[in-house]
């Protein structure tokens, strides 16, 4: 039986700003997305992350919030209560955008984040709570920290930007504006995908003996 050919993947960098640690009791107050690049087999093509983007600020879904979490984004919660987008409408617009850019690329969408677990938790919860459908499926996400740890062969807890080679990092500032950070992290994603780290020297070949 012939092996099934895997479809290409379109990696979409997503950054979420929230006013608390988990969705439901707390709210996703803004999110941004930027197309990072397309992978077809072993070939990866980086995109201009400013070319195809999405951004919304959302109306909070509860009265609860953590002041320290809210302060990170710098957004005015009172303004969001008055002017923020309806979450159901925003998620439907986002689904449409994801499907449009994926169709243009002829690829399946994959959300990527740094780190992905926090952003994916909010994004997937909102997609399912407000519309019951995710264009990424239930597991179409990739964590850039895990990607770096695997390629660099370091423990996951050591996969922090301060320890990464400088050539991997975007030159853009991390502003905690969701779209700015999605674009910055799209560049990191492409750099990681194209990165070919030098192979580690086996212990037997190190100077001073087999167990030096």
PDB file of C-alpha atoms in Angstrom:
ATOM      1  CA  UNK A   1       0.000   0.000   0.000  1.00  0.00           C
ATOM      2  CA  UNK A   2       1.446   3.348  -1.052  1.00  0.00           C
ATOM      3  CA  UNK A   3       2.305   5.763   1.745  1.00  0.00           C
ATOM      4  CA  UNK A   4       0.034   8.768   2.045  1.00  0.00           C
ATOM      5  CA  UNK A   5       1.629  12.038   1.023  1.00  0.00           C
ATOM      6  CA  UNK A   6       1.548  14.614   3.809  1.00  0.00           C
ATOM      7  CA  UNK A   7       0.008  17.930   2.896  1.00  0.00           C
ATOM      8  CA  UNK A   8       2.137  21.074   3.267  1.00  0.00           C
ATOM      9  CA  UNK A   9       1.798  23.093   6.473  1.00  0.00           C
ATOM     10  CA  UNK A  10       1.276  26.844   6.749  1.00  0.00           C
ATOM     11  CA  UNK A  11       2.669  28.083  10.051  1.00  0.00           C
ATOM     12  CA  UNK A  12       0.749  30.965  11.586  1.00  0.00           C
ATOM     13  CA  UNK A  13       2.351  32.734  14.535  1.00  0.00           C
ATOM     14  CA  UNK A  14      -0.222  33.720  17.173  1.00  0.00           C
ATOM     15  CA  UNK A  15       0.249  35.868  20.259  1.00  0.00           C
ATOM     16  CA  UNK A  16      -2.435  36.274  22.920  1.00  0.00           C
ATOM     17  CA  UNK A  17      -2.813  38.909  25.617  1.00  0.00           C
ATOM     18  CA  UNK A  18      -5.095  37.949  28.500  1.00  0.00           C
ATOM     19  CA  UNK A  19      -6.223  39.378  31.811  1.00  0.00           C
ATOM     20  CA  UNK A  20      -5.698  36.164  33.772  1.00  0.00           C
ATOM     21  CA  UNK A  21      -4.093  32.708  33.681  1.00  0.00           C
ATOM     22  CA  UNK A  22      -6.885  30.604  32.135  1.00  0.00           C
ATOM     23  CA  UNK A  23      -9.802  31.171  29.736  1.00  0.00           C
ATOM     24  CA  UNK A  24     -13.346  31.099  31.034  1.00  0.00           C
ATOM     25  CA  UNK A  25     -12.917  32.745  34.406  1.00  0.00           C
ATOM     26  CA  UNK A  26     -10.664  35.269  32.642  1.00  0.00           C
ATOM     27  CA  UNK A  27     -10.592  36.808  29.184  1.00  0.00           C
ATOM     28  CA  UNK A  28      -8.464  36.934  26.077  1.00  0.00           C
ATOM     29  CA  UNK A  29      -8.366  40.683  25.545  1.00  0.00           C
ATOM     30  CA  UNK A  30      -6.385  40.790  22.298  1.00  0.00           C
ATOM     31  CA  UNK A  31      -4.705  38.462  19.847  1.00  0.00           C
ATOM     32  CA  UNK A  32      -2.581  38.841  16.757  1.00  0.00           C
ATOM     33  CA  UNK A  33      -1.563  36.449  14.008  1.00  0.00           C
ATOM     34  CA  UNK A  34       1.019  36.557  11.232  1.00  0.00           C
ATOM     35  CA  UNK A  35       1.838  34.024   8.527  1.00  0.00           C
ATOM     36  CA  UNK A  36       5.377  32.785   9.215  1.00  0.00           C
ATOM     37  CA  UNK A  37       6.017  30.387   6.353  1.00  0.00           C
ATOM     38  CA  UNK A  38       5.145  27.216   4.470  1.00  0.00           C
ATOM     39  CA  UNK A  39       6.656  23.757   4.858  1.00  0.00           C
ATOM     40  CA  UNK A  40       6.408  21.175   2.099  1.00  0.00           C
ATOM     41  CA  UNK A  41       8.300  18.057   3.088  1.00  0.00           C
ATOM     42  CA  UNK A  42      11.853  19.039   3.947  1.00  0.00           C
ATOM     43  CA  UNK A  43      11.484  22.435   2.245  1.00  0.00           C
ATOM     44  CA  UNK A  44      10.529  25.525   4.252  1.00  0.00           C
ATOM     45  CA  UNK A  45       9.775  28.911   2.659  1.00  0.00           C
ATOM     46  CA  UNK A  46       9.677  31.927   4.957  1.00  0.00           C
ATOM     47  CA  UNK A  47       7.003  34.560   4.389  1.00  0.00           C
ATOM     48  CA  UNK A  48       7.135  38.291   5.018  1.00  0.00           C
ATOM     49  CA  UNK A  49       5.397  38.238   8.410  1.00  0.00           C
ATOM     50  CA  UNK A  50       3.989  41.736   7.921  1.00  0.00           C
ATOM     51  CA  UNK A  51       2.232  40.794   4.696  1.00  0.00           C
ATOM     52  CA  UNK A  52      -0.622  38.630   5.987  1.00  0.00           C
ATOM     53  CA  UNK A  53      -1.762  39.511   9.504  1.00  0.00           C
ATOM     54  CA  UNK A  54      -4.825  39.551  11.740  1.00  0.00           C
ATOM     55  CA  UNK A  55      -5.508  41.524  14.932  1.00  0.00           C
ATOM     56  CA  UNK A  56      -8.461  42.039  17.219  1.00  0.00           C
ATOM     57  CA  UNK A  57      -9.097  43.534  20.651  1.00  0.00           C
ATOM     58  CA  UNK A  58     -11.919  41.727  22.430  1.00  0.00           C
ATOM     59  CA  UNK A  59     -14.648  42.572  24.877  1.00  0.00           C
ATOM     60  CA  UNK A  60     -13.979  40.761  28.180  1.00  0.00           C
ATOM     61  CA  UNK A  61     -16.247  37.796  28.931  1.00  0.00           C
ATOM     62  CA  UNK A  62     -16.269  38.132  32.721  1.00  0.00           C
ATOM     63  CA  UNK A  63     -15.771  40.714  35.437  1.00  0.00           C
ATOM     64  CA  UNK A  64     -12.792  38.856  36.895  1.00  0.00           C
ATOM     65  CA  UNK A  65      -9.229  39.858  36.054  1.00  0.00           C
ATOM     66  CA  UNK A  66      -5.735  39.827  37.522  1.00  0.00           C
ATOM     67  CA  UNK A  67      -4.348  43.380  37.598  1.00  0.00           C
ATOM     68  CA  UNK A  68      -0.751  42.224  37.014  1.00  0.00           C
ATOM     69  CA  UNK A  69      -1.801  40.199  33.952  1.00  0.00           C
ATOM     70  CA  UNK A  70      -3.857  43.062  32.562  1.00  0.00           C
ATOM     71  CA  UNK A  71      -0.962  45.490  33.032  1.00  0.00           C
ATOM     72  CA  UNK A  72       1.288  43.450  30.728  1.00  0.00           C
ATOM     73  CA  UNK A  73      -0.695  44.399  27.624  1.00  0.00           C
ATOM     74  CA  UNK A  74      -1.215  48.053  28.570  1.00  0.00           C
ATOM     75  CA  UNK A  75      -4.806  47.827  27.323  1.00  0.00           C
ATOM     76  CA  UNK A  76      -7.605  49.770  29.006  1.00  0.00           C
ATOM     77  CA  UNK A  77     -10.124  47.207  30.216  1.00  0.00           C
ATOM     78  CA  UNK A  78     -12.910  49.771  30.577  1.00  0.00           C
ATOM     79  CA  UNK A  79     -12.431  50.754  26.943  1.00  0.00           C
ATOM     80  CA  UNK A  80     -12.522  47.097  25.895  1.00  0.00           C
ATOM     81  CA  UNK A  81     -15.803  46.611  27.755  1.00  0.00           C
ATOM     82  CA  UNK A  82     -17.253  49.484  25.716  1.00  0.00           C
ATOM     83  CA  UNK A  83     -15.478  49.061  22.395  1.00  0.00           C
ATOM     84  CA  UNK A  84     -13.918  45.605  22.207  1.00  0.00           C
ATOM     85  CA  UNK A  85     -15.021  43.257  19.442  1.00  0.00           C
ATOM     86  CA  UNK A  86     -17.692  40.682  20.211  1.00  0.00           C
ATOM     87  CA  UNK A  87     -15.749  37.416  20.779  1.00  0.00           C
ATOM     88  CA  UNK A  88     -18.082  35.336  18.586  1.00  0.00           C
ATOM     89  CA  UNK A  89     -17.762  37.769  15.680  1.00  0.00           C
ATOM     90  CA  UNK A  90     -13.986  38.061  16.101  1.00  0.00           C
ATOM     91  CA  UNK A  91     -13.449  34.292  16.147  1.00  0.00           C
ATOM     92  CA  UNK A  92     -15.572  33.836  13.036  1.00  0.00           C
ATOM     93  CA  UNK A  93     -13.542  36.528  11.257  1.00  0.00           C
ATOM     94  CA  UNK A  94     -10.367  34.793  12.382  1.00  0.00           C
ATOM     95  CA  UNK A  95     -11.545  31.389  11.116  1.00  0.00           C
ATOM     96  CA  UNK A  96     -12.305  32.952   7.743  1.00  0.00           C
ATOM     97  CA  UNK A  97      -8.877  34.618   7.599  1.00  0.00           C
ATOM     98  CA  UNK A  98      -7.015  31.418   8.532  1.00  0.00           C
ATOM     99  CA  UNK A  99      -8.858  29.438   5.889  1.00  0.00           C
ATOM    100  CA  UNK A 100      -8.270  32.097   3.235  1.00  0.00           C
ATOM    101  CA  UNK A 101      -4.499  32.357   3.777  1.00  0.00           C
ATOM    102  CA  UNK A 102      -4.226  28.560   4.010  1.00  0.00           C
ATOM    103  CA  UNK A 103      -6.156  28.059   0.781  1.00  0.00           C
ATOM    104  CA  UNK A 104      -3.934  30.618  -0.960  1.00  0.00           C
ATOM    105  CA  UNK A 105      -0.885  28.660   0.204  1.00  0.00           C
ATOM    106  CA  UNK A 106      -2.376  25.270  -0.610  1.00  0.00           C
ATOM    107  CA  UNK A 107      -1.509  24.108   2.902  1.00  0.00           C
ATOM    108  CA  UNK A 108      -2.987  23.076   6.239  1.00  0.00           C
ATOM    109  CA  UNK A 109      -2.832  25.749   8.949  1.00  0.00           C
ATOM    110  CA  UNK A 110      -0.681  25.145  12.022  1.00  0.00           C
ATOM    111  CA  UNK A 111      -0.626  27.609  14.902  1.00  0.00           C
ATOM    112  CA  UNK A 112       2.831  28.291  16.321  1.00  0.00           C
ATOM    113  CA  UNK A 113       3.726  30.244  19.435  1.00  0.00           C
ATOM    114  CA  UNK A 114       6.502  31.067  21.876  1.00  0.00           C
ATOM    115  CA  UNK A 115       5.636  29.438  24.119  1.00  0.00           C
ATOM    116  CA  UNK A 116       2.595  27.864  22.485  1.00  0.00           C
ATOM    117  CA  UNK A 117       0.791  26.285  25.478  1.00  0.00           C
ATOM    118  CA  UNK A 118      -0.517  29.544  26.976  1.00  0.00           C
ATOM    119  CA  UNK A 119      -1.572  31.086  23.661  1.00  0.00           C
ATOM    120  CA  UNK A 120      -3.042  27.811  22.342  1.00  0.00           C
ATOM    121  CA  UNK A 121      -5.063  27.286  25.520  1.00  0.00           C
ATOM    122  CA  UNK A 122      -6.816  30.632  25.099  1.00  0.00           C
ATOM    123  CA  UNK A 123      -7.089  30.491  21.306  1.00  0.00           C
ATOM    124  CA  UNK A 124      -8.520  26.974  21.106  1.00  0.00           C
ATOM    125  CA  UNK A 125     -10.917  27.599  24.023  1.00  0.00           C
ATOM    126  CA  UNK A 126     -12.249  30.747  22.359  1.00  0.00           C
ATOM    127  CA  UNK A 127     -12.575  29.059  18.958  1.00  0.00           C
ATOM    128  CA  UNK A 128     -14.589  26.211  20.456  1.00  0.00           C
ATOM    129  CA  UNK A 129     -16.586  28.324  22.918  1.00  0.00           C
ATOM    130  CA  UNK A 130     -17.521  30.899  20.282  1.00  0.00           C
ATOM    131  CA  UNK A 131     -18.444  28.900  17.199  1.00  0.00           C
ATOM    132  CA  UNK A 132     -17.477  25.337  18.054  1.00  0.00           C
ATOM    133  CA  UNK A 133     -14.904  24.970  15.290  1.00  0.00           C
ATOM    134  CA  UNK A 134     -11.123  25.305  15.007  1.00  0.00           C
ATOM    135  CA  UNK A 135      -9.384  25.663  11.616  1.00  0.00           C
ATOM    136  CA  UNK A 136      -6.322  24.121  13.303  1.00  0.00           C
ATOM    137  CA  UNK A 137      -8.212  21.047  14.508  1.00  0.00           C
ATOM    138  CA  UNK A 138      -7.641  20.066  18.130  1.00  0.00           C
ATOM    139  CA  UNK A 139      -3.870  19.637  17.970  1.00  0.00           C
ATOM    140  CA  UNK A 140      -2.559  21.746  15.099  1.00  0.00           C
ATOM    141  CA  UNK A 141      -0.054  23.741  17.121  1.00  0.00           C
ATOM    142  CA  UNK A 142       3.732  23.839  17.372  1.00  0.00           C
ATOM    143  CA  UNK A 143       5.713  25.170  20.327  1.00  0.00           C
ATOM    144  CA  UNK A 144       8.834  27.112  19.294  1.00  0.00           C
ATOM    145  CA  UNK A 145      10.521  26.373  22.627  1.00  0.00           C
ATOM    146  CA  UNK A 146      10.202  22.643  21.962  1.00  0.00           C
ATOM    147  CA  UNK A 147      11.415  23.107  18.391  1.00  0.00           C
ATOM    148  CA  UNK A 148      14.515  24.930  19.608  1.00  0.00           C
ATOM    149  CA  UNK A 149      15.178  22.457  22.423  1.00  0.00           C
ATOM    150  CA  UNK A 150      14.994  19.549  19.989  1.00  0.00           C
ATOM    151  CA  UNK A 151      17.256  21.096  17.353  1.00  0.00           C
ATOM    152  CA  UNK A 152      19.746  22.499  19.883  1.00  0.00           C
ATOM    153  CA  UNK A 153      19.637  19.330  22.016  1.00  0.00           C
ATOM    154  CA  UNK A 154      19.125  21.213  25.240  1.00  0.00           C
ATOM    155  CA  UNK A 155      16.608  20.667  28.066  1.00  0.00           C
ATOM    156  CA  UNK A 156      13.299  22.413  27.516  1.00  0.00           C
ATOM    157  CA  UNK A 157      13.860  24.678  30.526  1.00  0.00           C
ATOM    158  CA  UNK A 158      17.056  25.918  28.868  1.00  0.00           C
ATOM    159  CA  UNK A 159      15.174  26.886  25.704  1.00  0.00           C
ATOM    160  CA  UNK A 160      14.966  30.604  26.437  1.00  0.00           C
ATOM    161  CA  UNK A 161      15.680  33.490  24.101  1.00  0.00           C
ATOM    162  CA  UNK A 162      18.582  34.685  26.233  1.00  0.00           C
ATOM    163  CA  UNK A 163      20.452  31.451  25.506  1.00  0.00           C
ATOM    164  CA  UNK A 164      19.623  31.189  21.808  1.00  0.00           C
ATOM    165  CA  UNK A 165      22.166  32.124  19.120  1.00  0.00           C
ATOM    166  CA  UNK A 166      21.624  35.763  18.244  1.00  0.00           C
ATOM    167  CA  UNK A 167      21.068  34.968  14.576  1.00  0.00           C
ATOM    168  CA  UNK A 168      17.852  33.141  15.478  1.00  0.00           C
ATOM    169  CA  UNK A 169      16.255  36.123  17.185  1.00  0.00           C
ATOM    170  CA  UNK A 170      14.175  38.763  15.471  1.00  0.00           C
ATOM    171  CA  UNK A 171      15.525  42.297  15.600  1.00  0.00           C
ATOM    172  CA  UNK A 172      12.033  43.537  16.392  1.00  0.00           C
ATOM    173  CA  UNK A 173      11.166  44.601  19.945  1.00  0.00           C
ATOM    174  CA  UNK A 174       8.877  42.435  22.056  1.00  0.00           C
ATOM    175  CA  UNK A 175       6.257  45.054  22.913  1.00  0.00           C
ATOM    176  CA  UNK A 176       3.412  42.948  24.394  1.00  0.00           C
ATOM    177  CA  UNK A 177       1.188  44.278  21.626  1.00  0.00           C
ATOM    178  CA  UNK A 178      -0.257  41.041  20.286  1.00  0.00           C
ATOM    179  CA  UNK A 179       0.309  41.787  16.601  1.00  0.00           C
ATOM    180  CA  UNK A 180       3.825  43.151  17.119  1.00  0.00           C
ATOM    181  CA  UNK A 181       4.752  40.028  19.050  1.00  0.00           C
ATOM    182  CA  UNK A 182       3.103  37.670  16.559  1.00  0.00           C
ATOM    183  CA  UNK A 183       5.201  39.232  13.781  1.00  0.00           C
ATOM    184  CA  UNK A 184       8.378  39.091  15.880  1.00  0.00           C
ATOM    185  CA  UNK A 185       7.758  35.443  16.709  1.00  0.00           C
ATOM    186  CA  UNK A 186       6.955  34.600  13.083  1.00  0.00           C
ATOM    187  CA  UNK A 187      10.515  35.654  12.272  1.00  0.00           C
ATOM    188  CA  UNK A 188      11.827  33.486  15.096  1.00  0.00           C
ATOM    189  CA  UNK A 189       9.797  30.562  13.729  1.00  0.00           C
ATOM    190  CA  UNK A 190      11.266  30.907  10.250  1.00  0.00           C
ATOM    191  CA  UNK A 191      14.780  31.279  11.624  1.00  0.00           C
ATOM    192  CA  UNK A 192      14.324  28.119  13.684  1.00  0.00           C
ATOM    193  CA  UNK A 193      12.917  26.150  10.762  1.00  0.00           C
ATOM    194  CA  UNK A 194      15.834  27.138   8.522  1.00  0.00           C
ATOM    195  CA  UNK A 195      18.497  26.743  11.234  1.00  0.00           C
ATOM    196  CA  UNK A 196      21.004  23.942  10.887  1.00  0.00           C
ATOM    197  CA  UNK A 197      22.997  23.849  14.133  1.00  0.00           C
ATOM    198  CA  UNK A 198      26.504  22.468  14.132  1.00  0.00           C
ATOM    199  CA  UNK A 199      26.474  18.817  15.187  1.00  0.00           C
ATOM    200  CA  UNK A 200      27.623  18.124  18.721  1.00  0.00           C
ATOM    201  CA  UNK A 201      31.079  16.597  19.010  1.00  0.00           C
ATOM    202  CA  UNK A 202      30.784  12.997  20.297  1.00  0.00           C
ATOM    203  CA  UNK A 203      32.425  12.415  23.656  1.00  0.00           C
ATOM    204  CA  UNK A 204      34.855   9.894  22.154  1.00  0.00           C
ATOM    205  CA  UNK A 205      36.269  12.617  19.894  1.00  0.00           C
ATOM    206  CA  UNK A 206      36.810  15.281  22.518  1.00  0.00           C
ATOM    207  CA  UNK A 207      40.409  16.214  23.359  1.00  0.00           C
ATOM    208  CA  UNK A 208      41.798  14.396  26.344  1.00  0.00           C
ATOM    209  CA  UNK A 209      40.276  10.968  25.821  1.00  0.00           C
ATOM    210  CA  UNK A 210      37.015   9.151  25.323  1.00  0.00           C
ATOM    211  CA  UNK A 211      35.437  10.451  28.517  1.00  0.00           C
ATOM    212  CA  UNK A 212      36.911  13.964  28.648  1.00  0.00           C
TER     213      UNK A 212
END
